[in-house]
C-alpha positions as semicolon CSV with decimal commas, in nm:
position;residue;x (nm);y (nm);z (nm)
1;M;2,040;7,591;-3,243
2;T;1,991;7,568;-3,610
3;A;1,789;7,360;-3,861
4;A;2,119;7,214;-3,986
5;D;2,172;7,039;-3,649
6;T;2,091;6,678;-3,605
7;I;1,895;6,624;-3,288
8;F;1,812;6,321;-3,080
9;A;1,588;6,245;-2,771
10;L;1,400;5,971;-2,599
11;S;1,059;5,986;-2,755
12;S;0,886;5,717;-2,548
13;G;0,797;5,727;-2,181
14;A;1,054;5,778;-1,903
15;P;1,245;5,462;-1,810
16;P;1,218;5,202;-1,680
17;A;0,988;5,070;-1,949
18;G;0,960;4,760;-2,164
19;V;1,082;4,958;-2,475
20;G;1,263;5,288;-2,518
21;V;1,234;5,469;-2,847
22;I;1,522;5,711;-2,927
23;R;1,458;5,935;-3,232
24;V;1,722;6,106;-3,430
25;S;1,638;6,369;-3,689
26;G;1,856;6,569;-3,925
27;P;2,129;6,537;-4,188
28;A;2,353;6,317;-3,968
29;A;2,080;6,068;-3,885
30;R;2,211;5,817;-4,136
31;S;2,560;5,836;-4,014
32;A;2,433;5,784;-3,654
33;L;2,278;5,464;-3,762
34;E;2,597;5,351;-3,928
35;A;2,798;5,440;-3,623
36;L;2,594;5,251;-3,374
37;A;2,435;4,967;-3,584
38;G;2,725;4,928;-3,837
39;R;2,477;4,957;-4,126
40;V;2,173;5,128;-4,256
41;P;1,861;4,898;-4,289
42;E;1,621;4,902;-4,579
43;A;1,403;5,217;-4,557
44;R;1,092;5,196;-4,345
45;R;1,157;4,837;-4,240
46;A;1,242;4,741;-3,878
47;S;1,566;4,548;-3,852
48;L;1,742;4,386;-3,560
49;A;2,087;4,523;-3,491
50;R;2,362;4,496;-3,226
51;L;2,437;4,850;-3,118
52;R;2,794;4,943;-3,017
53;G;2,972;5,239;-2,882
54;A;3,275;5,417;-3,021
55;D;3,493;5,166;-2,829
56;G;3,319;4,867;-2,987
57;A;3,149;4,765;-2,663
58;L;2,794;4,625;-2,699
59;L;2,535;4,870;-2,581
60;D;2,215;4,675;-2,661
61;E;2,044;4,461;-2,919
62;A;1,757;4,656;-3,065
63;L;1,531;4,726;-3,349
64;V;1,648;5,011;-3,584
65;L;1,456;5,196;-3,849
66;W;1,560;5,438;-4,127
67;F;1,324;5,702;-4,277
68;P;1,486;5,900;-4,555
69;G;1,344;6,257;-4,581
70;P;1,138;6,441;-4,674
71;R;0,851;6,192;-4,631
72;T;0,893;6,169;-4,262
73;A;0,739;6,307;-3,942
74;T;0,986;6,597;-3,933
75;G;1,043;6,635;-4,307
76;E;1,419;6,536;-4,252
77;D;1,616;6,218;-4,250
78;L;1,495;6,031;-3,947
79;A;1,631;5,723;-3,750
80;E;1,480;5,538;-3,460
81;F;1,639;5,300;-3,213
82;H;1,384;5,079;-3,033
83;C;1,590;4,951;-2,747
84;H;1,525;4,787;-2,407
85;G;1,377;5,052;-2,178
86;G;1,604;5,027;-1,876
87;R;1,762;5,350;-1,752
88;A;2,119;5,227;-1,805
89;V;2,053;5,116;-2,157
90;V;1,877;5,445;-2,256
91;A;2,157;5,643;-2,094
92;A;2,425;5,440;-2,266
93;L;2,268;5,497;-2,614
94;E;2,207;5,863;-2,546
95;G;2,568;5,899;-2,439
96;A;2,690;5,724;-2,761
97;L;2,476;5,956;-2,976
98;D;2,593;6,267;-2,781
99;S;2,950;6,171;-2,861
100;L;2,894;6,170;-3,234
101;R;3,000;6,472;-3,442
102;G;2,712;6,698;-3,546
103;L;2,454;6,555;-3,294
104;R;2,301;6,722;-2,998
105;R;2,011;6,663;-2,752
106;A;1,682;6,809;-2,871
107;E;1,501;7,098;-2,700
108;P;1,141;7,069;-2,593
109;G;0,907;7,054;-2,894
110;E;1,189;7,067;-3,138
111;F;1,083;6,763;-3,346
112;T;0,735;6,914;-3,386
113;R;0,880;7,256;-3,466
114;R;1,085;7,105;-3,745
115;A;0,771;6,931;-3,881
116;F;0,612;7,277;-3,892
117;A;0,906;7,443;-4,047
118;N;0,933;7,173;-4,316
119;G;0,569;7,197;-4,407
120;R;0,468;6,856;-4,258
121;I;0,211;7,019;-4,034
122;D;0,065;7,371;-4,008
123;L;0,029;7,580;-3,695
124;A;-0,330;7,471;-3,615
125;E;-0,235;7,113;-3,640
126;A;0,069;7,176;-3,410
127;E;-0,158;7,349;-3,160
128;G;-0,399;7,051;-3,175
129;L;-0,098;6,818;-3,102
130;A;0,003;7,022;-2,803
131;D;-0,352;7,007;-2,670
132;L;-0,363;6,637;-2,737
133;L;-0,051;6,573;-2,529
134;S;-0,210;6,760;-2,235
135;A;-0,564;6,616;-2,272
136;E;-0,701;6,467;-1,955
137;T;-1,075;6,399;-2,049
138;E;-1,237;6,228;-2,342
139;L;-1,381;6,556;-2,475
140;Q;-1,042;6,723;-2,468
141;R;-0,889;6,420;-2,650
142;A;-1,157;6,428;-2,922
143;A;-1,133;6,799;-2,986
144;A;-0,752;6,809;-2,984
145;L;-0,735;6,500;-3,214
146;A;-0,966;6,672;-3,462
147;N;-0,736;6,974;-3,477
148;A;-0,418;6,767;-3,483
149;G;-0,562;6,573;-3,775
150;G;-0,614;6,889;-3,976
151;A;-1,003;6,932;-3,943
152;L;-0,957;7,307;-3,872
153;S;-0,681;7,350;-4,123
154;R;-0,891;7,197;-4,405
155;Q;-1,183;7,427;-4,308
156;V;-0,962;7,729;-4,319
157;E;-0,810;7,624;-4,655
158;G;-1,160;7,598;-4,795
159;W;-1,250;7,947;-4,674
160;R;-0,923;8,086;-4,819
161;E;-1,001;7,928;-5,152
162;R;-1,347;8,096;-5,158
163;V;-1,176;8,434;-5,080
164;L;-0,932;8,384;-5,364
165;V;-1,225;8,322;-5,606
166;L;-1,388;8,640;-5,489
167;S;-1,057;8,827;-5,523
168;A;-1,008;8,704;-5,870
169;E;-1,355;8,840;-5,963
170;V;-1,261;9,182;-5,825
171;E;-0,932;9,179;-6,001
172;G;-1,110;9,100;-6,328
173;V;-1,316;9,414;-6,282
174;L;-1,015;9,624;-6,198
175;D;-0,832;9,504;-6,509
176;F;-1,108;9,624;-6,737
177;S;-1,191;9,939;-6,550
178;D;-1,022;10,170;-6,794
179;E;-1,188;10,011;-7,097
180;E;-1,513;10,115;-7,268
181;D;-1,671;9,775;-7,212
182;S;-1,565;9,760;-6,849
183;A;-1,697;9,466;-6,647
184;D;-1,915;9,480;-6,331
185;L;-1,908;9,243;-6,033
186;P;-2,169;8,967;-6,071
187;E;-2,499;9,015;-5,890
188;C;-2,421;8,723;-5,651
189;F;-2,083;8,865;-5,549
190;T;-2,213;9,053;-5,239
191;W;-2,427;8,761;-5,146
192;N;-2,130;8,528;-5,152
193;I;-1,928;8,755;-4,932
194;G;-2,210;8,778;-4,678
195;A;-2,266;8,406;-4,688
196;L;-1,904;8,340;-4,608
197;A;-1,899;8,606;-4,329
198;D;-2,211;8,443;-4,182
199;E;-2,039;8,106;-4,186
200;L;-1,736;8,244;-3,998
201;A;-1,971;8,409;-3,749
202;E;-2,123;8,071;-3,672
203;W;-1,772;7,930;-3,602
204;L;-1,701;8,231;-3,382
205;A;-2,017;8,168;-3,179
206;R;-1,901;7,807;-3,096
207;P;-1,759;7,724;-2,749
208;R;-1,386;7,779;-2,744
209;S;-1,130;7,513;-2,681
210;E;-1,019;7,682;-2,359
211;R;-1,356;7,578;-2,210
212;L;-1,238;7,212;-2,232
213;G;-0,939;7,298;-2,015
214;E;-1,137;7,505;-1,763
215;G;-1,434;7,262;-1,758
216;F;-1,796;7,334;-1,702
217;R;-1,798;7,550;-1,384
218;V;-2,069;7,443;-1,131
219;V;-2,102;7,667;-0,827
220;L;-2,282;7,542;-0,510
221;A;-2,446;7,836;-0,336
222;G;-2,693;7,890;-0,051
223;P;-2,698;8,006;0,311
224;P;-2,483;7,856;0,588
225;N;-2,560;7,493;0,685
226;A;-2,750;7,421;0,364
227;G;-2,540;7,116;0,280
228;K;-2,321;7,275;0,016
229;S;-1,991;7,129;0,137
230;T;-2,134;6,776;0,181
231;L;-2,279;6,780;-0,166
232;F;-1,946;6,933;-0,297
233;N;-1,756;6,638;-0,152
234;A;-2,003;6,383;-0,299
235;L;-1,975;6,541;-0,651
236;V;-1,595;6,538;-0,648
237;E;-1,584;6,210;-0,460
238;S;-1,335;6,341;-0,212
239;E;-1,329;6,500;0,134
240;A;-1,207;6,830;-0,019
241;A;-1,428;7,060;0,193
242;I;-1,463;7,057;0,570
243;T;-1,817;6,985;0,683
244;S;-1,951;7,086;1,026
245;P;-2,289;7,175;1,187
246;I;-2,135;7,505;1,287
247;A;-2,254;7,788;1,071
248;G;-1,987;7,964;0,851
249;T;-1,743;7,673;0,850
250;T;-1,659;7,738;0,483
251;R;-1,475;8,069;0,482
252;D;-1,335;8,069;0,119
253;V;-1,402;7,951;-0,228
254;I;-1,289;7,597;-0,280
255;E;-1,239;7,457;-0,639
256;R;-1,187;7,103;-0,762
257;S;-1,154;6,982;-1,122
258;V;-1,291;6,638;-1,197
259;A;-1,413;6,438;-1,505
260;I;-1,759;6,283;-1,508
261;G;-1,847;6,070;-1,805
262;G;-1,549;6,204;-1,994
263;V;-1,656;6,561;-1,942
264;P;-1,439;6,811;-1,751
265;F;-1,592;6,996;-1,464
266;T;-1,481;7,253;-1,211
267;F;-1,693;7,238;-0,897
268;V;-1,686;7,533;-0,663
269;D;-1,790;7,528;-0,301
270;T;-1,866;7,870;-0,154
271;A;-1,910;8,039;0,182
272;G;-2,269;8,055;0,310
273;L;-2,447;8,362;0,184
274;R;-2,604;8,581;0,456
275;E;-2,629;8,956;0,522
276;D;-2,589;8,957;0,901
277;S;-2,221;8,829;0,939
278;S;-2,008;9,019;1,183
279;D;-1,701;8,809;1,107
280;A;-1,461;8,993;0,884
281;I;-1,310;8,676;0,740
282;E;-1,648;8,528;0,660
283;A;-1,753;8,855;0,489
284;I;-1,455;8,826;0,255
285;G;-1,558;8,462;0,183
286;I;-1,917;8,582;0,105
287;E;-1,776;8,848;-0,139
288;R;-1,570;8,588;-0,313
289;A;-1,874;8,358;-0,330
290;L;-2,065;8,630;-0,512
291;G;-1,771;8,670;-0,751
292;A;-1,781;8,290;-0,824
293;L;-2,155;8,305;-0,892
294;A;-2,088;8,557;-1,168
295;R;-1,844;8,320;-1,345
296;A;-2,060;8,008;-1,313
297;D;-2,191;7,803;-1,601
298;A;-2,444;7,650;-1,358
299;V;-2,547;7,736;-1,009
300;L;-2,684;7,473;-0,764
301;W;-2,897;7,666;-0,522
302;L;-2,938;7,492;-0,191
303;G;-3,114;7,786;-0,020
304;P;-3,477;7,892;0,009
305;E;-3,674;7,846;-0,306
306;G;-3,667;8,147;-0,541
307;E;-3,386;8,334;-0,355
308;G;-3,099;8,206;-0,579
309;P;-2,958;8,385;-0,888
310;D;-3,164;8,378;-1,212
311;G;-3,140;8,046;-1,383
312;A;-3,002;7,864;-1,083
313;W;-3,094;7,491;-1,037
314;E;-3,315;7,454;-0,733
315;I;-3,177;7,177;-0,520
316;A;-3,356;7,026;-0,220
317;A;-3,064;6,890;-0,030
318;Q;-3,030;6,707;0,303
319;A;-3,324;6,474;0,226
320;D;-3,194;6,239;0,500
321;R;-3,245;6,491;0,784
322;E;-3,529;6,471;1,029
323;G;-3,793;6,734;0,953
324;F;-3,665;6,783;0,596
325;G;-3,890;7,007;0,389
326;T;-3,869;6,984;0,014
327;K;-3,909;7,258;-0,238
328;P;-4,218;7,233;-0,465
329;S;-4,015;7,331;-0,779
330;A;-3,697;7,149;-0,688
331;R;-3,514;7,016;-0,982
332;F;-3,350;6,753;-0,769
333;T;-3,422;6,620;-0,422
334;L;-3,120;6,444;-0,284
335;S;-2,903;6,350;0,012
336;A;-2,533;6,369;-0,028
337;V;-2,496;6,156;0,283
338;T;-2,698;5,852;0,152
339;G;-2,629;5,925;-0,211
340;E;-2,998;5,953;-0,294
341;G;-3,044;6,166;-0,609
342;V;-2,671;6,246;-0,655
343;A;-2,628;6,008;-0,960
344;A;-2,924;6,176;-1,137
345;L;-2,780;6,528;-1,062
346;K;-2,446;6,421;-1,209
347;A;-2,612;6,279;-1,525
348;A;-2,802;6,616;-1,567
349;L;-2,486;6,810;-1,525
350;V;-2,309;6,606;-1,789
351;E;-2,593;6,658;-2,029
352;A;-2,583;7,039;-1,966
353;A;-2,211;7,049;-1,998
354;R;-2,209;6,866;-2,327
355;G;-2,438;7,129;-2,467
356;A;-2,211;7,415;-2,354
357;L;-1,868;7,268;-2,444
358;P;-1,737;7,189;-2,792
359;K;-1,896;6,881;-2,939
360;P;-1,710;6,548;-2,928
361;G;-1,463;6,526;-3,229
362;E;-1,554;6,879;-3,342
363;A;-1,265;7,117;-3,420
364;A;-1,264;7,402;-3,166
365;L;-1,098;7,735;-3,177
366;N;-0,846;7,856;-2,921
367;A;-0,808;8,227;-2,828
368;R;-0,547;8,294;-3,096
369;Q;-0,738;8,119;-3,367
370;H;-1,060;8,296;-3,266
371;T;-0,889;8,630;-3,292
372;R;-0,762;8,558;-3,648
373;L;-1,098;8,427;-3,753
374;A;-1,264;8,744;-3,612
375;E;-1,030;8,952;-3,828
376;A;-1,127;8,766;-4,141
377;E;-1,497;8,805;-4,062
378;E;-1,451;9,181;-4,000
379;A;-1,266;9,222;-4,325
380;L;-1,546;9,034;-4,514
381;R;-1,817;9,244;-4,353
382;A;-1,629;9,563;-4,461
383;A;-1,591;9,422;-4,815
384;K;-1,958;9,358;-4,837
385;S;-2,042;9,719;-4,749
386;L;-1,807;9,884;-5,002
387;S;-1,876;9,959;-5,361
388;D;-1,525;10,070;-5,478
389;P;-1,362;9,747;-5,621
390;L;-1,014;9,874;-5,518
391;L;-1,130;9,894;-5,155
392;V;-1,315;9,556;-5,178
393;A;-0,987;9,399;-5,303
394;E;-0,795;9,534;-5,005
395;E;-1,049;9,401;-4,754
396;L;-1,038;9,059;-4,922
397;R;-0,655;9,063;-4,896
398;R;-0,692;9,138;-4,523
399;A;-0,917;8,830;-4,493
400;R;-0,656;8,611;-4,671
401;L;-0,386;8,734;-4,445
402;A;-0,590;8,652;-4,138
403;F;-0,640;8,297;-4,270
404;D;-0,264;8,268;-4,339
405;R;-0,187;8,383;-3,980
406;L;-0,436;8,123;-3,843
407;I;-0,263;7,821;-3,997
408;G;0,089;7,967;-3,969
409;R;0,177;8,088;-4,320
410;A;0,251;8,429;-4,155
411;T;0,357;8,426;-3,787
412;T;0,627;8,540;-3,552
413;E;0,917;8,354;-3,381
414;D;0,814;8,463;-3,035
415;M;0,471;8,300;-3,073
416;L;0,632;7,978;-3,211
417;D;0,876;7,976;-2,912
418;T;0,577;7,989;-2,673
419;L;0,380;7,721;-2,857
420;F;0,664;7,465;-2,900
421;G;0,793;7,527;-2,552
422;R;0,464;7,348;-2,432
423;F;0,585;7,017;-2,575
424;C;0,801;6,764;-2,388
425;I;1,155;6,673;-2,500
426;G;1,141;6,410;-2,769
427;K;0,821;6,545;-2,932
């Protein structure tokens, strides 16, 4: 597999479909058009053509497009065949392309990898595109679209330019250090470094993009028969948990991921918490429930008032039951059986989640990006504390390198293999 290869793949949805789009990228893209369509249409204009195989047999009548490089999605010569989307048609065209000299089928993510290698997108944009392809909720889509559109990359470039200006000031001092009228760093130099480091710290404190994939974790907790599983089923709108009047029915942690109002959630049903269980299996479930509480973003406490974890939402559940006794400080009084109060609880959870997850359309850092940005902040803090211009210059160089690694100017093949392996064939 080399960059000199010409690759092709179906870039639209799997057939059957109304239209199938087969993309060809590389130095032989033009000759592929000539071979199948008999001509090369005007650049960037769709043209109707009769596509024929090597034996002259008609394969399909389709729209063809020609995009000469480097101003293309991949930075290479690019051709597209917009054919009928039946399985047989797509298979026939792919077979005809496969028989041409110099063409081969693309690997997963290879089109996007070529776009990165040819400078059409940077690493942060490629990661955003990968997240966009796997987005399942509106918040995930908006955050991924911001990164894929270059929001984070533009921010990083701005920070890098500011570090370059600071580095130039240090180099100016070093150049004159042996002369009698040697220059000193300007009074605002240290302040500027500190201001930039503070700005990076604000970004590092933001919710990470992984939170969008995991969702806002809501754990339902309380003693046996408190109505946890019934409420859990109402929240996820599914009979995911078994409900029964028998105490201890739920023996393990049950998780379900759902989206409410475009916000991703993971709801967790737990075993009833009690100290007098003689059942070994139930005891394991209780231990796992306590572990789930430690990882929760919000805990819905359905037990006696004041006995839940610190910060738990007091829920007065089972309002439909005879002899129901509410809680004086209950945040919500509800019945999962009749639906009373459930919609209000969901609305409050959505509001809480929106405050804890990345804001809609706001660029969010993933784990790798967070690590690189933390390296840059650490280097800037070190530079601020130093007085020797030579050492300051080295710390500023470290900050620039961290920014370069963040957007992919300096990276490794193994990391790229992992990233682009997330993409489907044809992307």
